[in-house]
Coordinates of C-alpha atoms in Angstrom, one line a residue:
M1 CA -22.0 27.7 19.6
G2 CA -19.8 30.4 21.1
K3 CA -17.4 32.8 19.4
W4 CA -14.4 30.8 20.5
S5 CA -15.9 27.6 19.2
R6 CA -16.6 29.2 15.8
A7 CA -13.2 30.7 15.6
A8 CA -11.6 27.3 16.5
G9 CA -13.7 25.6 13.9
G10 CA -12.7 28.1 11.3
A11 CA -9.0 27.7 12.1
G12 CA -9.4 23.9 12.0
S13 CA -11.0 24.2 8.5
V14 CA -8.1 26.2 7.2
L15 CA -5.6 23.6 8.6
I16 CA -7.6 20.8 6.9
L17 CA -7.4 22.6 3.6
A18 CA -3.7 23.1 4.1
A19 CA -3.2 19.4 4.8
L20 CA -5.3 18.4 1.8
L21 CA -3.2 20.8 -0.4
L22 CA 0.0 19.0 0.8
F23 CA -1.5 15.6 -0.1
G24 CA -2.6 17.0 -3.5
V25 CA 0.9 18.4 -4.2
V26 CA 2.6 15.0 -3.5
S27 CA 0.0 13.2 -5.5
G28 CA 0.6 15.5 -8.5
L29 CA 4.4 14.9 -8.2
T30 CA 4.1 11.1 -8.4
Y31 CA 4.7 9.0 -11.5
F32 CA 3.4 5.8 -13.0
Y33 CA 4.8 2.9 -10.9
A34 CA 4.5 -0.9 -11.3
D35 CA 1.0 -1.9 -12.4
D36 CA 0.1 1.7 -13.5
F37 CA 1.5 1.0 -17.0
Y38 CA -0.5 -2.2 -17.3
Y39 CA -3.9 -0.5 -16.4
A40 CA -3.1 2.6 -18.3
I41 CA -3.3 0.8 -21.7
F42 CA -6.7 -0.8 -21.2
F43 CA -8.5 2.0 -23.1
R44 CA -5.8 2.3 -25.8
G45 CA -7.6 0.1 -28.4
G46 CA -11.1 1.5 -27.7
L47 CA -14.0 -0.1 -25.9
A48 CA -13.6 -3.5 -27.6
E49 CA -10.1 -3.9 -26.4
F50 CA -11.0 -2.5 -23.0
W51 CA -13.8 -5.2 -22.5
Q52 CA -11.4 -7.9 -23.7
R53 CA -8.7 -6.9 -21.3
T54 CA -11.1 -6.4 -18.4
A55 CA -12.8 -9.8 -19.0
E56 CA -9.4 -11.5 -19.2
H57 CA -8.3 -9.8 -16.0
Y58 CA -11.5 -10.8 -14.2
R59 CA -11.0 -14.4 -15.3
T60 CA -7.3 -14.8 -14.5
M61 CA -6.2 -12.1 -12.0
N62 CA -8.8 -11.0 -9.4
G63 CA -12.4 -9.7 -9.1
R64 CA -11.5 -6.1 -8.4
A65 CA -13.3 -4.9 -11.5
L66 CA -14.8 -1.7 -10.0
V67 CA -11.6 -0.3 -8.5
H68 CA -9.6 -1.2 -11.6
F69 CA -12.2 0.5 -13.8
I70 CA -11.8 3.7 -11.8
D71 CA -8.1 3.2 -11.8
E72 CA -8.0 2.9 -15.6
I73 CA -10.0 6.1 -16.0
V74 CA -7.7 8.0 -13.6
L75 CA -4.6 6.8 -15.4
M76 CA -5.9 8.2 -18.7
F77 CA -5.2 11.7 -17.3
G78 CA -1.7 10.9 -16.0
T79 CA -1.3 12.3 -12.5
K80 CA -3.5 15.4 -13.0
L81 CA -6.8 13.8 -12.0
F82 CA -5.0 11.8 -9.2
A83 CA -3.7 15.1 -7.7
V84 CA -7.4 16.1 -7.1
L85 CA -9.0 12.8 -6.5
N86 CA -6.5 11.5 -3.9
P87 CA -6.9 14.3 -1.3
F88 CA -10.7 14.2 -2.0
M89 CA -10.8 10.6 -1.1
L90 CA -8.9 11.3 2.1
F91 CA -11.3 14.0 3.1
S92 CA -14.3 12.0 2.2
F93 CA -13.1 9.1 4.3
F94 CA -12.7 11.2 7.4
Y95 CA -15.8 13.2 6.7
C96 CA -18.0 10.1 6.5
S97 CA -16.3 8.7 9.5
A98 CA -16.9 11.9 11.5
K99 CA -20.6 11.7 10.7
T100 CA -20.8 8.2 12.3
V101 CA -18.2 8.0 15.1
L102 CA -19.0 11.5 16.4
A103 CA -22.6 11.8 15.4
D104 CA -23.5 13.3 18.7
A105 CA -20.7 15.9 18.7
E106 CA -20.8 19.5 17.7
R107 CA -19.4 20.7 14.3
T108 CA -16.2 21.9 15.8
R109 CA -15.4 18.5 17.3
K110 CA -16.0 16.9 13.9
I111 CA -13.5 19.4 12.4
Y112 CA -11.0 18.4 15.1
F113 CA -11.5 14.8 14.2
I114 CA -10.9 15.3 10.5
L115 CA -7.8 17.4 11.3
A116 CA -6.5 14.7 13.7
G117 CA -7.1 12.0 11.1
L118 CA -5.2 13.9 8.4
A119 CA -2.4 14.7 10.9
I120 CA -2.0 11.0 11.7
T121 CA -2.1 10.1 8.0
M122 CA 0.7 12.6 7.3
L123 CA 2.8 10.7 9.7
L124 CA 2.3 7.4 7.8
P125 CA 5.7 5.8 7.3
M126 CA 6.9 6.3 3.7
R127 CA 7.6 2.6 3.3
V128 CA 3.8 2.2 3.4
A129 CA 2.7 5.5 1.9
R130 CA 4.9 5.2 -1.3
E131 CA 3.1 2.0 -2.3
T132 CA -0.4 3.1 -1.3
L133 CA -1.3 6.8 -1.0
F134 CA 1.3 8.0 -3.4
W135 CA 0.9 5.3 -6.1
I136 CA -2.1 5.6 -8.3
T137 CA -3.0 2.0 -8.6
G138 CA -2.1 1.5 -4.9
S139 CA -4.4 4.3 -3.8
M140 CA -7.3 2.8 -5.9
N141 CA -6.8 -0.6 -4.4
Y142 CA -6.2 0.3 -0.7
L143 CA -7.5 3.8 0.0
L144 CA -10.6 3.9 -2.3
P145 CA -12.1 0.7 -0.8
V146 CA -12.0 2.0 2.8
C147 CA -13.5 5.3 1.6
L148 CA -16.4 3.4 0.1
A149 CA -16.6 1.2 3.2
A150 CA -16.9 4.4 5.3
L151 CA -19.5 5.7 2.8
A152 CA -21.6 2.5 3.2
F153 CA -21.4 2.8 6.9
Y154 CA -22.6 6.4 6.7
L155 CA -25.5 5.5 4.4
H156 CA -26.4 2.7 6.8
N157 CA -26.5 5.1 9.8
R158 CA -28.5 7.6 7.8
T159 CA -31.0 5.0 6.6
I160 CA -31.6 3.8 10.2
A161 CA -32.2 7.4 11.3
A162 CA -34.6 8.1 8.4
G163 CA -36.5 4.9 9.0
K164 CA -36.7 4.0 5.3
I165 CA -34.5 2.5 2.6
R166 CA -34.1 4.1 -0.8
W167 CA -33.3 2.0 -3.9
F168 CA -30.4 4.3 -4.7
T169 CA -28.8 3.6 -1.3
L170 CA -29.0 -0.2 -2.0
L171 CA -27.2 0.3 -5.3
L172 CA -24.4 2.4 -3.6
C173 CA -24.0 -0.3 -0.9
F174 CA -23.6 -3.0 -3.6
L175 CA -20.8 -0.9 -5.2
C176 CA -19.2 -0.2 -1.8
G177 CA -18.9 -4.0 -1.3
A178 CA -17.6 -4.8 -4.8
T179 CA -14.2 -3.3 -4.2
T180 CA -11.4 -5.5 -2.9
E181 CA -11.0 -8.4 -0.5
Q182 CA -10.0 -6.1 2.4
G183 CA -12.3 -3.2 1.5
G184 CA -15.3 -5.5 1.1
A185 CA -14.6 -7.3 4.3
A186 CA -14.4 -4.0 6.2
A187 CA -17.7 -2.8 4.6
C188 CA -19.5 -6.0 5.5
V189 CA -18.2 -5.9 9.1
L190 CA -19.1 -2.2 9.6
S191 CA -22.6 -2.9 8.3
A192 CA -23.2 -6.2 10.1
S193 CA -22.0 -4.9 13.5
L194 CA -24.2 -1.8 13.2
A195 CA -27.2 -3.9 12.2
I196 CA -26.7 -6.3 15.1
S197 CA -26.1 -3.5 17.6
E198 CA -29.3 -1.7 16.4
M199 CA -31.3 -5.0 16.5
V200 CA -30.2 -5.6 20.1
K201 CA -30.9 -2.0 21.1
K202 CA -34.4 -2.1 19.6
R203 CA -35.2 -5.4 21.2
K204 CA -34.1 -4.1 24.7
E205 CA -36.1 -0.9 24.3
C206 CA -39.1 -2.7 22.7
R207 CA -39.1 -0.3 19.8
R208 CA -39.8 -1.0 16.1
G209 CA -37.8 0.2 13.2
I210 CA -35.4 -0.9 10.5
C211 CA -31.9 -2.2 11.4
G212 CA -30.7 -2.0 7.8
W213 CA -30.1 -5.6 7.1
P214 CA -31.1 -5.1 3.4
L215 CA -28.1 -2.8 3.1
F216 CA -25.8 -5.4 4.6
F217 CA -27.0 -8.0 2.1
C218 CA -26.4 -5.6 -0.8
I219 CA -22.8 -5.0 0.5
L220 CA -22.4 -8.7 0.8
A221 CA -23.7 -9.3 -2.7
G222 CA -21.1 -6.8 -4.0
Y223 CA -18.4 -8.5 -2.0
A224 CA -19.3 -11.8 -3.5
T225 CA -18.5 -10.5 -7.0
V226 CA -14.9 -10.1 -5.8
L227 CA -14.5 -13.3 -3.7
L228 CA -16.3 -15.6 -6.2
A229 CA -14.7 -14.1 -9.3
P230 CA -12.9 -16.8 -11.5
G231 CA -9.7 -14.7 -11.3
T232 CA -9.8 -14.9 -7.5
F233 CA -9.9 -18.7 -7.5
Y234 CA -7.3 -18.9 -10.3
R235 CA -4.9 -16.7 -8.5
A236 CA -5.4 -18.4 -5.2
S237 CA -4.8 -21.7 -6.8
Y238 CA -1.7 -20.5 -8.7
E239 CA -0.2 -19.0 -5.5
G240 CA -0.9 -22.1 -3.5
S241 CA -3.5 -20.7 -1.1
F242 CA -5.4 -24.0 -1.1
E243 CA -2.3 -26.1 -0.2
S244 CA -2.3 -28.2 2.9
G245 CA -0.9 -26.3 5.9
R246 CA -1.0 -23.0 4.0
L247 CA -3.4 -21.5 6.4
V248 CA -1.1 -22.0 9.4
Q249 CA 1.9 -20.7 7.5
S250 CA -0.1 -17.6 6.4
F251 CA -1.2 -16.9 9.9
F252 CA 2.3 -16.8 11.2
A253 CA 3.5 -14.8 8.3
L254 CA 0.7 -12.3 8.8
A255 CA 1.5 -12.1 12.5
D256 CA 5.2 -11.4 11.8
S257 CA 4.3 -8.8 9.3
L258 CA 1.8 -6.9 11.5
M259 CA 3.6 -7.2 14.9
G260 CA 7.2 -6.8 13.5
K261 CA 9.2 -3.6 13.5
N262 CA 7.6 -2.5 10.2
G263 CA 4.1 -3.4 11.2
I264 CA 1.1 -1.6 12.8
A265 CA 1.8 -2.4 16.4
P266 CA 2.4 1.4 17.1
Y267 CA -1.2 2.1 16.1
F268 CA -2.5 -0.6 18.5
I269 CA -0.2 0.8 21.3
I270 CA -1.6 4.3 20.9
L271 CA -5.2 3.0 20.6
F272 CA -4.9 0.8 23.7
V273 CA -3.4 3.7 25.8
L274 CA -6.3 5.9 24.8
L275 CA -8.8 3.1 25.6
A276 CA -7.2 2.7 29.1
V277 CA -7.3 6.4 29.9
L278 CA -10.9 6.8 28.7
S279 CA -12.0 3.8 30.7
L280 CA -10.8 5.5 33.8
K281 CA -12.6 8.8 33.1
E282 CA -15.7 7.6 31.1
R283 CA -18.5 5.9 33.2
L284 CA -20.0 4.4 30.0
L285 CA -16.9 2.2 29.5
P286 CA -16.0 -0.9 31.6
K287 CA -13.0 -0.3 33.8
G288 CA -11.5 -3.6 32.5
L289 CA -10.4 -1.7 29.4
S290 CA -7.7 -0.1 31.6
G291 CA -5.9 -3.3 30.8
G292 CA -4.9 -1.5 27.6
F293 CA -1.9 -0.1 29.6
A294 CA -0.6 -3.7 30.1
V295 CA -1.2 -4.7 26.5
S296 CA 0.5 -1.6 25.2
C297 CA 3.5 -2.1 27.4
L298 CA 3.8 -5.7 26.1
L299 CA 3.6 -4.6 22.5
A300 CA 6.1 -1.8 23.0
V301 CA 8.6 -4.1 24.8
F302 CA 8.5 -6.6 21.9
N303 CA 8.3 -4.0 19.1
F304 CA 11.4 -2.2 20.3
G305 CA 13.3 -5.5 20.5
W306 CA 13.8 -5.4 24.2
V307 CA 12.3 -8.8 24.7
S308 CA 11.7 -11.7 22.4
F309 CA 10.4 -15.2 22.8
P310 CA 9.3 -18.1 20.5
Y311 CA 6.2 -17.3 18.4
A312 CA 6.1 -13.9 19.9
S313 CA 4.4 -12.3 16.9
A314 CA 1.7 -14.9 16.8
V315 CA 1.0 -14.6 20.6
L316 CA 0.9 -10.8 20.5
F317 CA -1.3 -10.9 17.4
C318 CA -3.8 -13.1 19.2
I319 CA -3.7 -10.8 22.3
C320 CA -4.3 -7.7 20.1
L321 CA -7.2 -9.4 18.3
L322 CA -8.7 -10.5 21.6
F323 CA -8.4 -7.2 23.5
A324 CA -9.5 -5.1 20.5
A325 CA -12.5 -7.4 19.9
V326 CA -13.5 -7.1 23.6
A327 CA -13.1 -3.3 23.4
A328 CA -15.1 -3.1 20.2
I329 CA -18.0 -5.2 21.7
A330 CA -18.0 -2.9 24.8
F331 CA -18.2 0.1 22.4
L332 CA -21.2 -1.5 20.6
G333 CA -23.2 -1.3 23.8
S334 CA -22.9 2.5 23.9
N335 CA -24.6 4.9 21.6
I336 CA -21.7 7.3 21.8
Y337 CA -18.9 4.8 21.1
R338 CA -20.8 2.4 18.8
G339 CA -19.3 3.8 15.6
T340 CA -15.8 3.5 17.0
G341 CA -16.4 -0.1 17.9
C342 CA -17.6 -0.9 14.4
F343 CA -14.5 0.7 12.9
L344 CA -12.3 -1.3 15.2
L345 CA -13.9 -4.6 14.2
A346 CA -13.6 -3.6 10.6
A347 CA -9.8 -2.9 11.1
L348 CA -9.4 -6.4 12.5
A349 CA -11.4 -7.9 9.6
A350 CA -9.3 -6.2 7.0
Q351 CA -6.3 -8.1 8.3
V352 CA -7.9 -11.4 9.3
V353 CA -9.1 -11.8 5.7
L354 CA -5.5 -11.9 4.6
I355 CA -4.9 -15.2 6.4
E356 CA -5.8 -17.0 3.3
A357 CA -3.2 -15.0 1.3
P358 CA 0.1 -16.7 0.5
S359 CA 2.1 -13.6 1.2
T360 CA 1.6 -10.2 2.8
Y361 CA 2.9 -6.8 1.8
L362 CA 3.3 -3.4 3.5
R363 CA 0.6 -2.0 1.3
T364 CA -2.0 -4.4 2.7
M365 CA -1.7 -2.7 6.0
L366 CA -3.2 0.6 4.8
P367 CA -6.9 -0.4 5.1
S368 CA -6.4 -1.4 8.7
I369 CA -4.2 1.7 9.4
M370 CA -6.9 4.0 8.1
L371 CA -9.6 2.3 10.1
L372 CA -7.5 2.4 13.2
T373 CA -6.8 6.0 12.6
V374 CA -10.5 6.7 12.8
C375 CA -10.6 4.9 16.1
I376 CA -7.6 6.8 17.5
A377 CA -8.8 10.2 16.2
S378 CA -12.3 9.7 17.6
L379 CA -11.0 8.6 21.1
F380 CA -8.5 11.5 21.1
V381 CA -11.3 14.0 20.4
R382 CA -13.5 12.4 23.1
L383 CA -10.6 12.7 25.5
T384 CA -10.0 16.4 24.9
G385 CA -13.7 17.1 25.5
M386 CA -13.4 15.6 29.0
F387 CA -11.0 18.2 30.3
K388 CA -12.7 21.5 30.8
K389 CA -9.7 23.4 32.2
G390 CA -6.7 21.1 31.9
G391 CA -7.3 20.1 28.3
M392 CA -4.7 22.5 26.8
P393 CA -1.8 20.1 27.1
I394 CA -3.8 17.5 25.2
F395 CA -4.8 20.0 22.6
G396 CA -1.2 21.2 22.4
L397 CA -0.2 17.6 21.8
G398 CA -2.6 17.4 18.9
M399 CA -1.2 20.5 17.3
L400 CA 2.4 19.2 17.8
I401 CA 1.3 16.0 15.9
F402 CA -0.1 18.2 13.1
V403 CA 3.1 20.3 12.9
L404 CA 5.2 17.1 12.7
G405 CA 2.9 15.8 10.0
V406 CA 3.4 19.0 8.0
F407 CA 7.2 18.7 8.4
C408 CA 7.1 15.1 7.1
M409 CA 5.0 16.1 4.2
T410 CA 7.4 18.9 3.2
Q411 CA 10.2 16.3 3.2
T412 CA 8.0 14.1 1.1
I413 CA 7.3 16.8 -1.4
D414 CA 11.0 17.6 -1.7
G415 CA 11.8 13.9 -2.4
Y416 CA 9.1 13.5 -5.0
R417 CA 9.9 16.8 -6.7
S418 CA 13.5 15.8 -7.0
N419 CA 12.5 12.5 -8.6
R420 CA 10.0 14.2 -10.8
E421 CA 12.8 16.3 -12.5
V422 CA 14.6 13.1 -13.3
I423 CA 11.4 11.4 -14.6
I424 CA 10.6 14.4 -16.9
E425 CA 14.0 14.2 -18.5
N426 CA 13.6 10.5 -19.0
E427 CA 10.2 11.0 -20.6
K428 CA 11.6 13.6 -23.0
S429 CA 14.2 11.1 -24.1
V430 CA 11.6 8.3 -24.6
M431 CA 9.4 10.6 -26.6
D432 CA 12.3 11.3 -28.9
Y433 CA 13.0 7.6 -29.4
E434 CA 11.7 7.5 -33.0
K435 CA 14.0 10.3 -34.0
N436 CA 17.1 9.1 -32.2
G437 CA 16.7 5.3 -32.3
F438 CA 17.4 5.0 -28.6
A439 CA 16.5 6.6 -25.3
E440 CA 18.5 7.4 -22.1
I441 CA 17.0 6.5 -18.8
S442 CA 18.5 8.0 -15.6
T443 CA 18.1 5.8 -12.6
D444 CA 19.1 8.4 -10.1
I445 CA 15.8 8.1 -8.3
T446 CA 15.7 8.8 -4.5
Y447 CA 14.1 6.2 -2.4
P448 CA 11.7 5.9 -0.6
Y449 CA 10.1 8.6 -2.7
A450 CA 9.2 6.2 -5.5
Y451 CA 7.9 2.7 -5.8
N452 CA 8.9 -0.2 -8.1
M453 CA 10.2 1.8 -11.2
F454 CA 9.5 0.2 -14.5
Y455 CA 13.0 -1.0 -15.1
E456 CA 13.1 -3.0 -11.9
D457 CA 10.8 -5.7 -13.1
G458 CA 10.5 -7.3 -16.6
F459 CA 6.7 -7.7 -16.4
F460 CA 6.2 -3.9 -15.9
L461 CA 8.9 -3.1 -18.4
N462 CA 7.0 -4.7 -21.3
Y463 CA 3.9 -2.5 -20.5
F464 CA 6.2 0.5 -20.3
Y465 CA 7.2 -0.2 -23.9
E466 CA 3.6 -0.6 -24.9
Y467 CA 2.5 2.6 -23.1
Y468 CA 5.1 4.7 -24.9
N469 CA 4.7 2.9 -28.2
L470 CA 8.2 1.6 -28.2
P471 CA 9.5 -1.4 -30.2
E472 CA 9.3 -4.8 -28.6
R473 CA 13.0 -4.7 -27.8
P474 CA 14.0 -1.0 -27.7
V475 CA 17.5 0.3 -27.2
L476 CA 17.4 1.9 -23.7
Y477 CA 20.6 3.1 -22.1
Y478 CA 20.4 3.2 -18.3
L479 CA 22.5 6.0 -16.7
S480 CA 23.5 6.8 -13.1
K481 CA 25.9 9.3 -11.7
S482 CA 27.3 6.5 -9.5
S483 CA 27.4 3.8 -12.1
P484 CA 30.0 3.9 -15.0
E485 CA 28.9 3.1 -18.5
I486 CA 30.2 -0.2 -20.0
F487 CA 31.9 -0.5 -23.4
Y488 CA 32.8 -3.7 -25.2
D489 CA 35.0 -3.4 -28.3
G490 CA 33.9 0.2 -28.7
M491 CA 30.2 -0.6 -28.3
R492 CA 28.2 1.0 -25.5
L493 CA 26.2 -1.5 -23.5
T494 CA 22.7 -0.7 -22.4
H495 CA 23.2 -1.3 -18.7
P496 CA 25.8 0.3 -16.4
A497 CA 28.2 -1.3 -13.9
E498 CA 27.3 -1.5 -10.3
K499 CA 29.6 -1.3 -7.3
N500 CA 28.7 -3.4 -4.3
G501 CA 30.8 -4.3 -1.3
G502 CA 34.0 -3.0 -3.0
S503 CA 33.5 -5.2 -6.1
W504 CA 32.3 -4.2 -9.6
Y505 CA 29.3 -6.0 -10.9
L506 CA 28.5 -6.3 -14.7
P507 CA 25.1 -7.2 -16.3
L508 CA 25.2 -10.8 -17.4
E509 CA 23.0 -10.7 -20.6
P510 CA 24.4 -7.5 -22.2
V511 CA 28.0 -8.5 -21.6
V512 CA 27.6 -12.1 -22.9
T513 CA 25.6 -11.0 -25.9
A514 CA 28.1 -8.3 -26.8
A515 CA 30.9 -10.9 -26.6
G516 CA 29.1 -13.1 -29.1
G517 CA 27.5 -15.5 -26.7
H518 CA 23.9 -16.2 -25.9
L519 CA 21.6 -17.2 -22.9
N520 CA 18.7 -19.6 -22.8
W521 CA 16.3 -19.6 -19.9
N522 CA 13.9 -22.6 -19.6
G523 CA 12.2 -21.7 -16.3
S524 CA 14.4 -23.6 -13.9
L525 CA 17.8 -23.5 -15.6
L526 CA 19.8 -20.7 -17.2
A527 CA 22.2 -22.0 -19.9
I528 CA 25.0 -19.7 -21.0
Q529 CA 27.3 -20.2 -24.0
L530 CA 30.2 -18.1 -24.9
G531 CA 32.9 -19.3 -27.3
E532 CA 33.9 -22.8 -26.2
Q533 CA 32.7 -22.4 -22.7
E534 CA 29.2 -23.6 -21.6
A535 CA 27.7 -23.1 -18.2
V536 CA 24.4 -23.9 -16.6
C537 CA 23.1 -21.9 -13.6
R538 CA 20.8 -23.8 -11.3
R539 CA 19.7 -21.8 -8.2
D540 CA 22.9 -20.7 -6.4
T541 CA 25.4 -22.9 -8.3
L542 CA 27.0 -22.5 -11.7
F543 CA 28.0 -25.8 -13.4
L544 CA 30.7 -25.6 -16.1
S545 CA 31.2 -27.9 -19.1
D546 CA 34.4 -29.3 -17.6
G547 CA 32.5 -30.5 -14.5
K548 CA 33.5 -27.7 -12.1
A549 CA 30.9 -26.2 -9.9
I550 CA 31.1 -22.6 -8.7
A551 CA 29.0 -21.3 -5.8
L552 CA 27.2 -18.0 -6.6
D553 CA 26.7 -16.9 -3.0
N554 CA 27.3 -13.1 -2.8
R555 CA 28.6 -13.0 -6.3
T556 CA 25.4 -12.0 -8.1
L557 CA 22.8 -9.3 -7.6
R558 CA 19.7 -8.1 -9.5
R559 CA 19.4 -4.6 -10.9
F560 CA 17.2 -3.0 -13.6
G561 CA 15.5 -6.4 -13.9
K562 CA 18.8 -8.0 -15.0
I563 CA 21.2 -10.5 -13.3
Y564 CA 24.6 -9.0 -12.5
W565 CA 27.8 -11.0 -11.9
D566 CA 30.8 -9.7 -10.1
A567 CA 33.8 -9.0 -12.4
G568 CA 35.8 -11.8 -10.9
L569 CA 33.2 -14.3 -11.9
F570 CA 33.2 -13.2 -15.5
S571 CA 37.0 -13.6 -15.5
D572 CA 36.9 -17.0 -13.9
V573 CA 34.3 -18.5 -16.2
F574 CA 34.6 -16.7 -19.5
G575 CA 38.0 -15.0 -19.4
I576 CA 36.4 -11.6 -19.6
K577 CA 38.2 -8.8 -17.8
C578 CA 37.3 -5.2 -17.1
R579 CA 39.3 -2.1 -16.6
K580 CA 38.1 1.3 -15.4
A581 CA 38.8 4.3 -17.5
G582 CA 38.2 7.5 -15.6
E583 CA 35.1 7.9 -13.3
N584 CA 32.3 7.1 -15.8
R585 CA 33.6 4.3 -18.1
I586 CA 34.5 0.6 -17.8
F587 CA 35.9 -1.3 -20.7
V588 CA 35.4 -5.1 -20.9
E589 CA 37.3 -7.4 -23.2
M590 CA 38.2 -11.1 -23.7
R591 CA 41.6 -12.1 -22.4

């Protein structure tokens, strides 16, 4: 290794540390979101309560016992442990990947690969990052599983090279499979594709040696603990996964999600362009992969909205799957590109397994995004190595991507730091609840630098109460600089007013309750009684006791987990009027 190579490797290592530091800073600035409050209380009552909650979760929710156990331990330390663990998981993922997809490359090339992987990850859209990388439970459910899948793949490669299997490796492989539906599928495909490739290779060369099938079966056994868990079947049945025709509906929903404007089509476009360029320069790859140019153009034209046609998402999804599968199989026939082929198949598997799911979310894209990032980074590093004298423009492009990634991360840090200041003030108020008898919660959170705050969903709100040892129905006043406080007969209501489309909206339950009325929700109907007026809300229509029906289209919204009505609807139905006093107060009263 020459002096230039050592210097470049050293500079790359410094940049890797800088990138990991940025990820650590953001991770430390996050807060508990959504399910975090639920899993954070598992250890509150000691081991007995922990086992009780864990068993109940395994029976009725899902089989992700391992990742949630790790999640619960991490949550015990707030965001402190997460600030260290999250960047460590990212580094471990790309390190294990580098050891497999670039096994033949020199150390400097592996450093470039890790740096490229982190740079691409820094450019991850915030709409995905906020509910995966920068959400503790999200990171444990979507980043950790692919980290363990990459670890299993590394162990499988090392076992084949060593020619013997250690019992400890079998145990680790079992744990790597027992993560999530997507992570386990990725681990199984990585291991199976490697074992099949090795078996074919040994048969052709008439050599003996292990292919690592015992490792695959250990991963599969771990995966079975997730798929065959009672909670998995219970949830699938509850969500209607077994209903007739659900599979076809789920396929189209998944295709729309992945190939739409917020999907992962850009990753496939970049990957297929790299494939096409490499196929023209690399004699080990079939020239047919140059068709990646055509597939990329087709994806780009649709993704930017220039062309549309019936079932476009489904057609493009099938084309992507087919072309990527062909490329992966071509890779498996080459010692140099075999690891990349395995990761590409795993990326496809991590999405195909979702076809049985009744709905898809942005966060479920992360496992495939991370696996595709490995493919993109490895091909990019291979491509830079093919240019002896003219490679500087490509290297410069890589550095530009890194600089853009750093810029995006600094913006992200600024957003999360701003939110953190608001959250700290909220926490102080909550901690003083016993002394004051109430707490004030500022809702001036900047999105997208947060995910599903506790007051946005009644389910999470209950666990927020439990986490902070609040009463079952605490007095929490929600504040916002843009939302005036509401007063009824001199009494301050807990929820502020909201302005939307030029109209003021008021919280239904607090206003009706303050005026002496009450609400009754029976699951399908909302009955409201105030004075002599009775009303029943069914879907988008309000039925009054005098027989009148009022359409609720565009007259309601949901905020802080509460239903809001526009002020005119309150006036029409119950005779409640509101008047604004200054910038920060609204008074409501009966006419």
